Amino acid sequence: GENVEQHPSTLSVQEGDSAVIKCTYSDSASNYFPWYKQELGKGPQLIIDIRSNVGEKKDQRIAVTLNKTAKHFSLHITETQPEDSAVYFCAASILGSSYKLIFGSGTRLLVRP
Amino acid sequence: NAGVTQTPKFQVLKTGQSMTLQCAQDMNHEYMSWYRQDPGMGLRLIHYSVGAGITDQGEVPNGYNVSRSTTEDFPLRLLSAAPSQTSVYFCASSGKDSRETQYFGPGTRLLVL
């Protein structure tokens, strides 16, 4: 089955700097890769996703890149702000079956004011 | 729209006790899933449902039962609680109209003594 590995487990950056979180997946059949943000005491919330027919996707300060050959994808947050502090999860699944997400282990991001 | 609701928010059980974690959604979503979240392990899929009357196992189904008698509700049953089931449980829903986005509930924190 699918296995998703995520690094780093914790990341501390200065406000205004960029943050990068990386994930690798094992199943070449996976073609949908979402990123979820989880704030303390809340459920995860989708922030951006990418499908395997696209190499990069941006949404304001957030971008995701995908390398299908190497089976890895990354989340990039630019101009970080204190409210970006949270736990971020990558995940993988097959399009049309996102109710069966396989998650990475999470990255705790701390943005220092 | 309340979205995805879960009850209770917090529960303490003794080993061997049974209980049901409730999950309901008011978005008319076809798909619903249960995940557990443990420190350093991300979210792992327990069971999922693609419609009323249809359920299937995820990554970690042992010790849990589910049923889906209506579109709105997807309860998770622990038949005989074990300390290894101490975790935070999240319910999620999605539909053909949500473009793969999983909507998560606020979670139930379960402690088994």
Coordinates of N, CA and C in Angstrom, one line a residue:
Chain A
G1 N 0.8 -1.2 0.0 CA 0.0 0.0 0.0 C 0.8 1.2 0.0
E2 N 0.2 2.4 -0.1 CA 0.9 3.7 -0.1 C 1.5 4.0 1.3
N3 N 2.7 4.6 1.2 CA 3.4 5.1 2.3 C 3.9 6.5 2.1
V4 N 3.6 7.4 3.0 CA 4.0 8.8 2.8 C 4.9 9.2 3.9
E5 N 6.1 9.7 3.6 CA 7.1 10.2 4.5 C 7.2 11.7 4.4
Q6 N 7.3 12.4 5.6 CA 7.3 13.8 5.7 C 8.5 14.3 6.5
H7 N 9.1 15.4 6.0 CA 10.3 16.0 6.7 C 10.3 17.5 6.5
P8 N 10.7 18.3 7.5 CA 11.1 17.8 8.9 C 9.9 17.6 9.8
S9 N 10.2 17.1 11.0 CA 9.1 17.0 11.9 C 8.8 18.3 12.6
T10 N 9.8 19.1 12.8 CA 9.6 20.5 13.3 C 10.4 21.4 12.5
L11 N 9.9 22.7 12.4 CA 10.6 23.7 11.6 C 10.3 25.0 12.3
S12 N 11.4 25.7 12.6 CA 11.3 27.1 13.2 C 11.9 28.1 12.3
V13 N 11.1 29.1 11.9 CA 11.6 30.2 11.0 C 11.3 31.5 11.6
Q14 N 12.1 32.5 11.1 CA 11.8 33.9 11.5 C 10.7 34.4 10.6
E15 N 9.9 35.3 11.2 CA 8.8 35.9 10.5 C 9.4 36.6 9.2
G16 N 8.7 36.3 8.1 CA 9.2 36.9 6.8 C 10.0 35.9 6.0
D17 N 10.6 35.0 6.7 CA 11.4 34.0 5.9 C 10.5 33.0 5.3
S18 N 11.1 32.1 4.4 CA 10.3 31.0 3.8 C 10.4 29.7 4.5
A19 N 9.4 28.9 4.3 CA 9.4 27.6 5.0 C 9.2 26.5 3.9
V20 N 9.9 25.4 3.9 CA 9.7 24.3 3.0 C 9.5 23.0 3.7
I21 N 8.5 22.3 3.3 CA 8.2 21.0 3.9 C 8.2 20.0 2.8
K22 N 8.8 18.8 3.0 CA 8.9 17.9 1.9 C 8.3 16.5 2.2
C23 N 7.7 15.9 1.2 CA 7.1 14.6 1.4 C 7.5 13.7 0.2
T24 N 7.6 12.4 0.5 CA 7.8 11.4 -0.5 C 6.7 10.4 -0.4
Y25 N 6.3 9.8 -1.5 CA 5.3 8.8 -1.6 C 5.8 7.5 -2.3
S26 N 5.2 6.4 -2.1 CA 5.7 5.1 -2.6 C 4.9 4.6 -3.8
D27 N 3.6 4.8 -3.8 CA 2.7 4.2 -4.8 C 2.6 5.1 -6.1
S28 N 3.1 4.6 -7.2 CA 3.1 5.4 -8.4 C 1.6 5.6 -8.9
A29 N 0.7 4.9 -8.4 CA -0.7 5.1 -8.8 C -1.3 6.3 -8.1
S30 N -0.7 6.8 -7.1 CA -1.3 8.0 -6.4 C -1.1 9.2 -7.4
N31 N -2.2 10.0 -7.5 CA -2.2 11.1 -8.4 C -2.9 12.4 -7.8
Y32 N -3.1 12.4 -6.5 CA -3.7 13.5 -5.8 C -3.0 13.8 -4.5
F33 N -2.5 15.0 -4.3 CA -1.6 15.3 -3.2 C -2.1 16.6 -2.5
P34 N -2.8 16.5 -1.4 CA -3.3 17.6 -0.7 C -2.4 18.0 0.5
W35 N -2.4 19.2 0.9 CA -1.8 19.6 2.1 C -2.8 20.2 3.1
Y36 N -2.7 19.7 4.3 CA -3.7 20.2 5.4 C -2.9 20.9 6.5
K37 N -3.6 21.9 7.0 CA -3.1 22.7 8.1 C -4.0 22.4 9.3
Q38 N -3.3 22.1 10.5 CA -4.1 21.8 11.7 C -3.7 22.8 12.8
E39 N -4.6 23.6 13.2 CA -4.3 24.5 14.3 C -4.7 23.8 15.6
L40 N -4.1 24.3 16.7 CA -4.3 23.6 18.0 C -5.7 23.4 18.4
G41 N -6.1 22.1 18.7 CA -7.4 21.8 19.1 C -8.5 21.8 18.0
K42 N -8.0 21.8 16.8 CA -9.0 21.8 15.6 C -8.7 20.6 14.7
G43 N -9.6 20.4 13.8 CA -9.4 19.4 12.8 C -8.6 20.0 11.6
P44 N -8.0 19.1 10.9 CA -7.2 19.6 9.7 C -8.1 20.3 8.7
Q45 N -7.4 21.3 8.0 CA -8.1 22.0 7.0 C -7.3 22.1 5.7
L46 N -7.9 21.8 4.6 CA -7.2 21.8 3.3 C -6.7 23.2 3.0
I47 N -5.4 23.4 2.6 CA -4.9 24.7 2.2 C -4.5 24.7 0.8
I48 N -4.1 23.6 0.2 CA -3.8 23.6 -1.2 C -3.6 22.1 -1.6
D49 N -3.9 21.8 -2.9 CA -3.6 20.5 -3.4 C -3.1 20.5 -4.8
I50 N -2.6 19.4 -5.2 CA -2.0 19.3 -6.6 C -2.3 18.0 -7.2
R51 N -2.6 17.9 -8.5 CA -2.8 16.7 -9.2 C -1.6 16.4 -10.0
S52 N -1.5 15.1 -10.4 CA -0.2 14.6 -11.0 C 0.0 15.2 -12.4
N53 N -1.0 15.8 -13.0 CA -0.8 16.3 -14.3 C -0.3 17.8 -14.3
V54 N 0.0 18.2 -13.1 CA 0.5 19.6 -12.9 C 1.8 19.5 -12.1
G55 N 2.8 20.3 -12.4 CA 4.1 20.3 -11.7 C 4.2 21.3 -10.6
E56 N 3.4 22.4 -10.6 CA 3.4 23.4 -9.6 C 2.1 24.1 -9.5
K57 N 1.7 24.5 -8.3 CA 0.5 25.3 -8.1 C 0.7 26.3 -7.0
K58 N 0.2 27.5 -7.3 CA 0.4 28.6 -6.3 C -0.9 29.2 -5.8
D59 N -1.0 29.6 -4.6 CA -2.1 30.3 -4.1 C -1.6 31.3 -3.1
Q60 N -1.4 32.5 -3.6 CA -0.9 33.7 -2.8 C 0.5 33.3 -2.2
R61 N 0.7 33.1 -0.9 CA 2.0 32.9 -0.3 C 2.3 31.4 -0.3
I62 N 1.4 30.6 -0.7 CA 1.6 29.1 -0.6 C 1.8 28.5 -2.0
A63 N 2.7 27.6 -2.1 CA 2.9 26.9 -3.4 C 3.2 25.4 -3.1
V64 N 2.9 24.6 -4.1 CA 3.2 23.2 -4.0 C 3.8 22.8 -5.3
T65 N 4.9 22.0 -5.2 CA 5.6 21.4 -6.3 C 5.5 19.9 -6.3
L66 N 5.5 19.3 -7.4 CA 5.4 17.8 -7.5 C 6.4 17.3 -8.6
N67 N 7.2 16.3 -8.2 CA 8.1 15.6 -9.1 C 7.6 14.2 -9.1
K68 N 6.9 13.8 -10.2 CA 6.3 12.5 -10.3 C 7.4 11.4 -10.4
T69 N 8.5 11.7 -11.1 CA 9.5 10.8 -11.4 C 10.2 10.4 -10.1
A70 N 10.5 11.3 -9.3 CA 11.1 11.1 -8.0 C 10.1 10.7 -6.9
K71 N 8.9 10.9 -7.2 CA 7.8 10.6 -6.2 C 8.0 11.5 -5.0
H72 N 8.1 12.8 -5.2 CA 8.1 13.7 -4.0 C 7.4 15.0 -4.4
F73 N 6.9 15.6 -3.3 CA 6.2 16.9 -3.5 C 6.5 17.7 -2.2
S74 N 6.4 19.0 -2.4 CA 6.8 20.0 -1.4 C 5.9 21.1 -1.2
L75 N 5.8 21.6 0.0 CA 5.0 22.8 0.3 C 5.9 23.9 0.6
H76 N 5.7 25.1 -0.1 CA 6.5 26.3 0.1 C 5.6 27.4 0.6
I77 N 6.0 28.0 1.8 CA 5.3 29.1 2.3 C 6.3 30.3 2.3
T78 N 5.9 31.3 1.6 CA 6.8 32.5 1.6 C 6.3 33.6 2.5
E79 N 7.2 34.5 2.9 CA 6.8 35.6 3.8 C 6.0 35.2 5.0
T80 N 6.5 34.2 5.7 CA 5.8 33.6 6.8 C 5.3 34.6 7.8
Q81 N 4.2 34.3 8.4 CA 3.6 35.2 9.4 C 3.3 34.3 10.7
P82 N 3.2 34.9 11.8 CA 3.0 34.2 13.1 C 1.7 33.3 12.9
E83 N 0.7 33.7 12.2 CA -0.5 32.9 12.1 C -0.3 31.7 11.2
D84 N 0.9 31.6 10.6 CA 1.2 30.3 9.8 C 1.6 29.2 10.8
S85 N 1.9 29.6 12.0 CA 2.3 28.5 13.0 C 1.2 27.5 13.2
A86 N 1.5 26.3 13.0 CA 0.5 25.2 13.0 C 1.2 23.9 12.7
V87 N 0.5 22.8 12.6 CA 1.0 21.5 12.1 C 0.5 21.3 10.7
Y88 N 1.4 21.0 9.8 CA 1.1 20.8 8.4 C 1.2 19.3 8.1
F89 N 0.3 18.8 7.3 CA 0.3 17.4 6.9 C 0.2 17.3 5.4
C90 N 1.1 16.5 4.8 CA 0.9 16.1 3.4 C 0.1 14.8 3.4
A91 N -0.5 14.5 2.2 CA -1.2 13.3 2.0 C -1.2 12.9 0.6
A92 N -1.6 11.6 0.3 CA -1.6 11.1 -1.0 C -2.9 10.2 -1.2
S93 N -3.4 10.2 -2.4 CA -4.5 9.3 -2.7 C -4.7 9.3 -4.2
I94 N -5.7 8.6 -4.6 CA -6.0 8.5 -6.0 C -7.2 9.4 -6.3
L95 N -7.2 10.2 -7.3 CA -8.3 11.1 -7.6 C -9.6 10.4 -7.6
G96 N -10.6 11.0 -7.0 CA -11.9 10.3 -6.9 C -12.0 9.5 -5.6
S97 N -10.9 9.3 -4.9 CA -10.9 8.5 -3.7 C -10.2 9.2 -2.6
S98 N -10.4 10.5 -2.5 CA -9.7 11.3 -1.5 C -10.3 11.0 -0.1
Y99 N -11.3 10.2 0.0 CA -11.8 9.8 1.3 C -10.9 8.7 1.9
K100 N -9.9 8.3 1.2 CA -8.9 7.3 1.6 C -7.5 7.9 1.6
L101 N -7.4 9.1 2.3 CA -6.1 9.7 2.3 C -5.1 8.9 3.1
I102 N -3.8 8.9 2.7 CA -2.7 8.4 3.4 C -1.9 9.6 3.8
F103 N -1.7 9.9 5.1 CA -1.1 11.1 5.6 C 0.4 10.9 5.9
G104 N 1.2 11.9 5.8 CA 2.5 12.0 6.4 C 2.4 12.2 7.9
S105 N 3.5 12.2 8.5 CA 3.5 12.2 10.0 C 3.4 13.7 10.5
G106 N 3.4 14.7 9.7 CA 3.2 16.0 10.1 C 4.5 16.8 10.4
T107 N 4.4 18.1 10.2 CA 5.5 19.1 10.5 C 4.9 20.2 11.3
R108 N 5.5 20.4 12.5 CA 5.1 21.5 13.4 C 5.9 22.7 13.0
L109 N 5.3 23.7 12.4 CA 5.9 24.9 12.0 C 5.7 26.0 13.0
L110 N 6.8 26.6 13.5 CA 6.8 27.7 14.4 C 7.4 29.0 13.7
V111 N 6.6 30.0 13.6 CA 7.1 31.3 13.0 C 7.3 32.2 14.1
R112 N 8.6 32.6 14.3 CA 9.0 33.5 15.4 C 8.8 35.0 15.0
P113 N 8.1 35.7 15.9 CA 7.9 37.2 15.5 C 9.2 37.9 15.5
Chain B
N1 N -25.0 26.1 8.0 CA -24.3 24.8 7.8 C -23.4 24.6 9.0
A2 N -23.6 23.5 9.8 CA -22.7 23.2 10.9 C -21.5 22.5 10.4
G3 N -21.5 22.0 9.2 CA -20.4 21.2 8.6 C -20.3 19.8 9.2
V4 N -19.2 19.4 9.7 CA -19.0 18.1 10.4 C -19.0 18.3 11.9
T5 N -19.9 17.6 12.6 CA -19.9 17.7 14.0 C -19.6 16.3 14.6
Q6 N -18.9 16.4 15.8 CA -18.5 15.2 16.5 C -18.8 15.3 17.9
T7 N -19.3 14.2 18.5 CA -19.6 14.2 19.9 C -19.2 12.8 20.5
P8 N -18.7 12.7 21.7 CA -18.4 13.9 22.6 C -17.0 14.5 22.2
K9 N -16.7 15.6 22.8 CA -15.4 16.2 22.6 C -14.3 15.5 23.3
F10 N -14.6 14.9 24.5 CA -13.6 14.3 25.3 C -14.3 13.1 26.1
Q11 N -13.6 12.0 26.2 CA -14.2 10.8 26.9 C -13.1 10.0 27.5
V12 N -13.4 9.6 28.7 CA -12.5 8.7 29.5 C -13.2 7.3 29.6
L13 N -12.5 6.3 29.2 CA -13.1 4.9 29.3 C -12.2 4.0 30.1
K14 N -12.7 3.0 30.7 CA -11.9 2.0 31.3 C -11.7 0.8 30.3
T15 N -10.6 0.1 30.4 CA -10.4 -1.0 29.5 C -11.6 -2.0 29.6
G16 N -12.0 -2.4 28.3 CA -13.1 -3.3 28.2 C -14.5 -2.6 28.0
Q17 N -14.6 -1.4 28.3 CA -15.8 -0.7 28.1 C -16.1 -0.4 26.6
S18 N -17.3 -0.3 26.3 CA -17.7 0.1 24.9 C -18.2 1.5 24.8
M19 N -18.1 2.0 23.6 CA -18.7 3.4 23.4 C -18.8 3.6 21.9
T20 N -19.6 4.6 21.6 CA -19.8 5.1 20.2 C -19.5 6.5 20.1
L21 N -18.6 6.8 19.1 CA -18.3 8.2 18.8 C -19.2 8.6 17.6
Q22 N -19.8 9.7 17.9 CA -20.8 10.2 16.9 C -20.2 11.2 15.9
C23 N -20.6 11.0 14.6 CA -20.2 12.0 13.6 C -21.4 12.3 12.7
A24 N -21.7 13.5 12.4 CA -22.7 13.9 11.5 C -22.3 15.1 10.6
Q25 N -22.8 15.1 9.4 CA -22.5 16.2 8.5 C -23.8 16.6 7.8
D26 N -23.9 17.9 7.5 CA -25.1 18.5 6.9 C -24.9 19.0 5.6
M27 N -23.9 18.5 4.9 CA -23.5 19.0 3.5 C -24.0 18.0 2.4
N28 N -24.7 17.0 2.8 CA -25.2 16.0 1.9 C -24.0 15.3 1.1
H29 N -22.9 15.1 1.9 CA -21.7 14.4 1.3 C -21.9 12.9 1.2
E30 N -21.5 12.4 0.1 CA -21.6 10.9 -0.1 C -20.5 10.2 0.7
Y31 N -19.3 10.7 0.9 CA -18.2 10.0 1.5 C -17.9 10.5 2.9
M32 N -17.7 9.5 3.8 CA -17.3 9.8 5.1 C -16.2 8.9 5.6
S33 N -15.4 9.4 6.4 CA -14.2 8.6 6.9 C -13.9 8.9 8.3
W34 N -13.3 7.9 9.0 CA -12.8 8.0 10.3 C -11.3 7.9 10.3
Y35 N -10.6 8.8 11.0 CA -9.2 8.7 11.2 C -8.8 8.8 12.7
R36 N -7.7 8.2 13.1 CA -7.2 8.5 14.4 C -5.8 9.2 14.3
Q37 N -5.6 10.1 15.2 CA -4.3 10.8 15.2 C -3.5 10.5 16.5
D38 N -2.3 10.0 16.3 CA -1.4 9.7 17.4 C -0.2 10.6 17.2
P39 N 0.5 10.9 18.3 CA 1.7 11.8 18.2 C 2.7 11.2 17.3
G40 N 3.3 12.0 16.4 CA 4.4 11.5 15.5 C 3.9 10.6 14.4
M41 N 2.6 10.3 14.3 CA 2.2 9.3 13.3 C 1.1 9.9 12.3
G42 N 0.9 11.2 12.4 CA -0.1 11.7 11.5 C -1.5 11.1 11.7
L43 N -2.3 11.1 10.7 CA -3.7 10.6 10.7 C -3.7 9.3 10.0
R44 N -4.3 8.3 10.6 CA -4.4 7.0 10.0 C -5.9 6.6 9.8
L45 N -6.2 6.1 8.6 CA -7.6 5.8 8.2 C -8.1 4.5 8.9
I46 N -9.2 4.6 9.6 CA -9.8 3.5 10.3 C -10.8 2.8 9.4
H47 N -11.9 3.5 9.1 CA -12.9 3.0 8.2 C -13.4 4.1 7.3
Y48 N -14.1 3.8 6.2 CA -14.7 4.8 5.4 C -16.0 4.3 4.8
S49 N -16.7 5.2 4.2 CA -18.0 4.9 3.6 C -18.2 5.7 2.4
V50 N -18.7 5.1 1.3 CA -18.9 5.8 0.0 C -20.4 6.0 -0.2
G51 N -21.2 5.7 0.8 CA -22.6 6.0 0.7 C -23.4 5.2 1.8
A52 N -24.6 5.5 1.9 CA -25.4 4.8 2.9 C -25.5 3.3 2.6
G53 N -25.2 2.6 3.7 CA -25.2 1.1 3.6 C -23.9 0.5 3.1
I54 N -22.9 1.3 2.8 CA -21.6 0.8 2.3 C -20.5 1.3 3.1
T55 N -19.7 0.4 3.7 CA -18.5 0.7 4.5 C -17.4 -0.2 4.1
D56 N -16.2 0.3 4.4 CA -15.0 -0.6 4.1 C -13.9 -0.2 5.1
Q57 N -12.9 -1.1 5.2 CA -11.8 -0.9 6.2 C -10.7 -0.1 5.6
G58 N -10.1 0.7 6.5 CA -8.9 1.5 6.1 C -7.6 0.8 6.6
E59 N -6.7 1.6 7.0 CA -5.4 1.1 7.4 C -5.4 0.3 8.8
V60 N -6.2 0.9 9.7 CA -6.1 0.4 11.1 C -7.5 0.1 11.6
P61 N -8.3 -0.9 11.0 CA -9.7 -1.1 11.4 C -9.9 -2.0 12.7
N62 N -8.9 -2.7 13.1 CA -9.1 -3.7 14.2 C -9.5 -3.0 15.5
G63 N -10.6 -3.5 16.1 CA -11.2 -3.0 17.3 C -12.2 -2.0 17.1
Y64 N -12.6 -1.7 15.9 CA -13.6 -0.6 15.6 C -14.6 -1.2 14.6
N65 N -15.9 -0.8 14.8 CA -16.9 -1.1 13.9 C -17.6 0.2 13.4
V66 N -18.1 0.2 12.2 CA -18.9 1.4 11.7 C -20.2 0.9 11.0
S67 N -21.1 1.8 10.8 CA -22.3 1.6 10.0 C -22.7 2.9 9.4
R68 N -23.4 2.8 8.3 CA -23.9 4.1 7.7 C -25.3 3.8 7.2
S69 N -26.2 4.1 8.2 CA -27.6 3.9 7.8 C -28.3 5.1 7.2
T70 N -27.7 6.3 7.3 CA -28.1 7.5 6.7 C -27.0 8.2 6.0
T71 N -27.2 9.1 5.1 CA -26.2 9.9 4.5 C -25.5 10.8 5.5
E72 N -26.2 11.3 6.5 CA -25.7 12.3 7.4 C -24.8 11.7 8.5
D73 N -25.1 10.5 9.0 CA -24.4 10.0 10.2 C -23.5 8.8 9.9
F74 N -22.4 8.8 10.6 CA -21.4 7.8 10.5 C -20.7 7.5 11.8
P75 N -21.4 6.7 12.7 CA -20.8 6.5 14.0 C -19.7 5.4 14.0
L76 N -18.8 5.6 15.0 CA -17.7 4.7 15.1 C -17.8 4.0 16.5
R77 N -17.8 2.7 16.5 CA -18.0 1.9 17.7 C -16.7 1.2 18.2
L78 N -16.4 1.4 19.5 CA -15.4 0.6 20.1 C -16.1 -0.4 20.9
L79 N -15.9 -1.7 20.6 CA -16.6 -2.8 21.3 C -16.0 -3.1 22.6
S80 N -14.7 -3.1 22.7 CA -14.0 -3.4 24.0 C -12.8 -2.5 24.0
A81 N -12.8 -1.4 24.7 CA -11.8 -0.4 24.6 C -10.5 -0.9 25.2
A82 N -9.3 -0.6 24.5 CA -8.0 -0.9 25.0 C -7.2 0.3 25.1
P83 N -6.2 0.3 26.0 CA -5.3 1.5 26.1 C -4.7 2.0 24.8
S84 N -4.4 1.0 23.9 CA -3.9 1.3 22.6 C -4.8 2.2 21.7
Q85 N -6.1 2.3 22.1 CA -7.0 3.1 21.4 C -7.1 4.5 21.9
T86 N -6.3 4.8 22.9 CA -6.2 6.2 23.4 C -5.6 7.0 22.2
S87 N -6.4 8.0 21.8 CA -6.0 8.8 20.6 C -7.0 10.0 20.4
V88 N -6.8 10.7 19.4 CA -7.8 11.7 19.0 C -8.4 11.2 17.7
Y89 N -9.7 11.2 17.6 CA -10.4 10.7 16.5 C -11.1 11.8 15.7
F90 N -10.8 11.7 14.4 CA -11.4 12.7 13.5 C -12.3 12.1 12.5
C91 N -13.5 12.7 12.3 CA -14.4 12.3 11.2 C -14.2 13.3 10.1
A92 N -14.4 12.8 8.8 CA -14.3 13.7 7.7 C -15.3 13.3 6.7
S93 N -15.7 14.3 5.9 CA -16.7 14.0 4.8 C -16.3 14.8 3.6
S94 N -16.7 14.3 2.4 CA -16.5 14.9 1.1 C -17.6 14.4 0.2
G95 N -17.7 15.1 -0.9 CA -18.7 14.7 -1.9 C -18.2 15.0 -3.3
K96 N -19.0 14.5 -4.3 CA -18.6 14.8 -5.7 C -18.5 16.3 -5.9
D97 N -19.2 17.1 -5.2 CA -19.2 18.5 -5.4 C -18.1 19.2 -4.6
S98 N -17.4 18.5 -3.8 CA -16.4 19.2 -3.0 C -15.0 19.2 -3.6
R99 N -14.9 18.6 -4.8 CA -13.6 18.6 -5.5 C -12.5 18.1 -4.7
E100 N -12.7 16.9 -4.1 CA -11.7 16.1 -3.4 C -11.5 16.7 -2.0
T101 N -12.0 17.9 -1.6 CA -11.7 18.4 -0.3 C -12.4 17.6 0.8
Q102 N -11.6 17.2 1.7 CA -12.1 16.5 2.9 C -12.4 17.6 4.0
Y103 N -13.6 17.6 4.5 CA -14.0 18.5 5.6 C -13.9 17.7 6.9
F104 N -13.1 18.2 7.8 CA -12.9 17.4 9.1 C -13.7 18.0 10.2
G105 N -14.1 17.2 11.1 CA -14.8 17.6 12.3 C -13.7 18.1 13.3
P106 N -14.2 18.6 14.5 CA -13.2 19.1 15.5 C -12.5 18.0 16.3
G107 N -12.9 16.8 16.2 CA -12.2 15.7 16.9 C -12.8 15.3 18.2
T108 N -12.6 14.0 18.6 CA -12.9 13.5 19.9 C -11.7 13.0 20.5
R109 N -11.3 13.5 21.7 CA -10.2 13.0 22.4 C -10.6 11.9 23.3
L110 N -10.0 10.7 23.2 CA -10.4 9.5 23.9 C -9.2 9.0 24.8
L111 N -9.5 8.8 26.0 CA -8.4 8.3 26.9 C -9.0 7.0 27.5
V112 N -8.2 5.9 27.3 CA -8.6 4.6 27.8 C -7.6 4.2 28.9
L113 N -8.2 4.0 30.1 CA -7.3 3.7 31.2 C -7.2 2.1 31.5

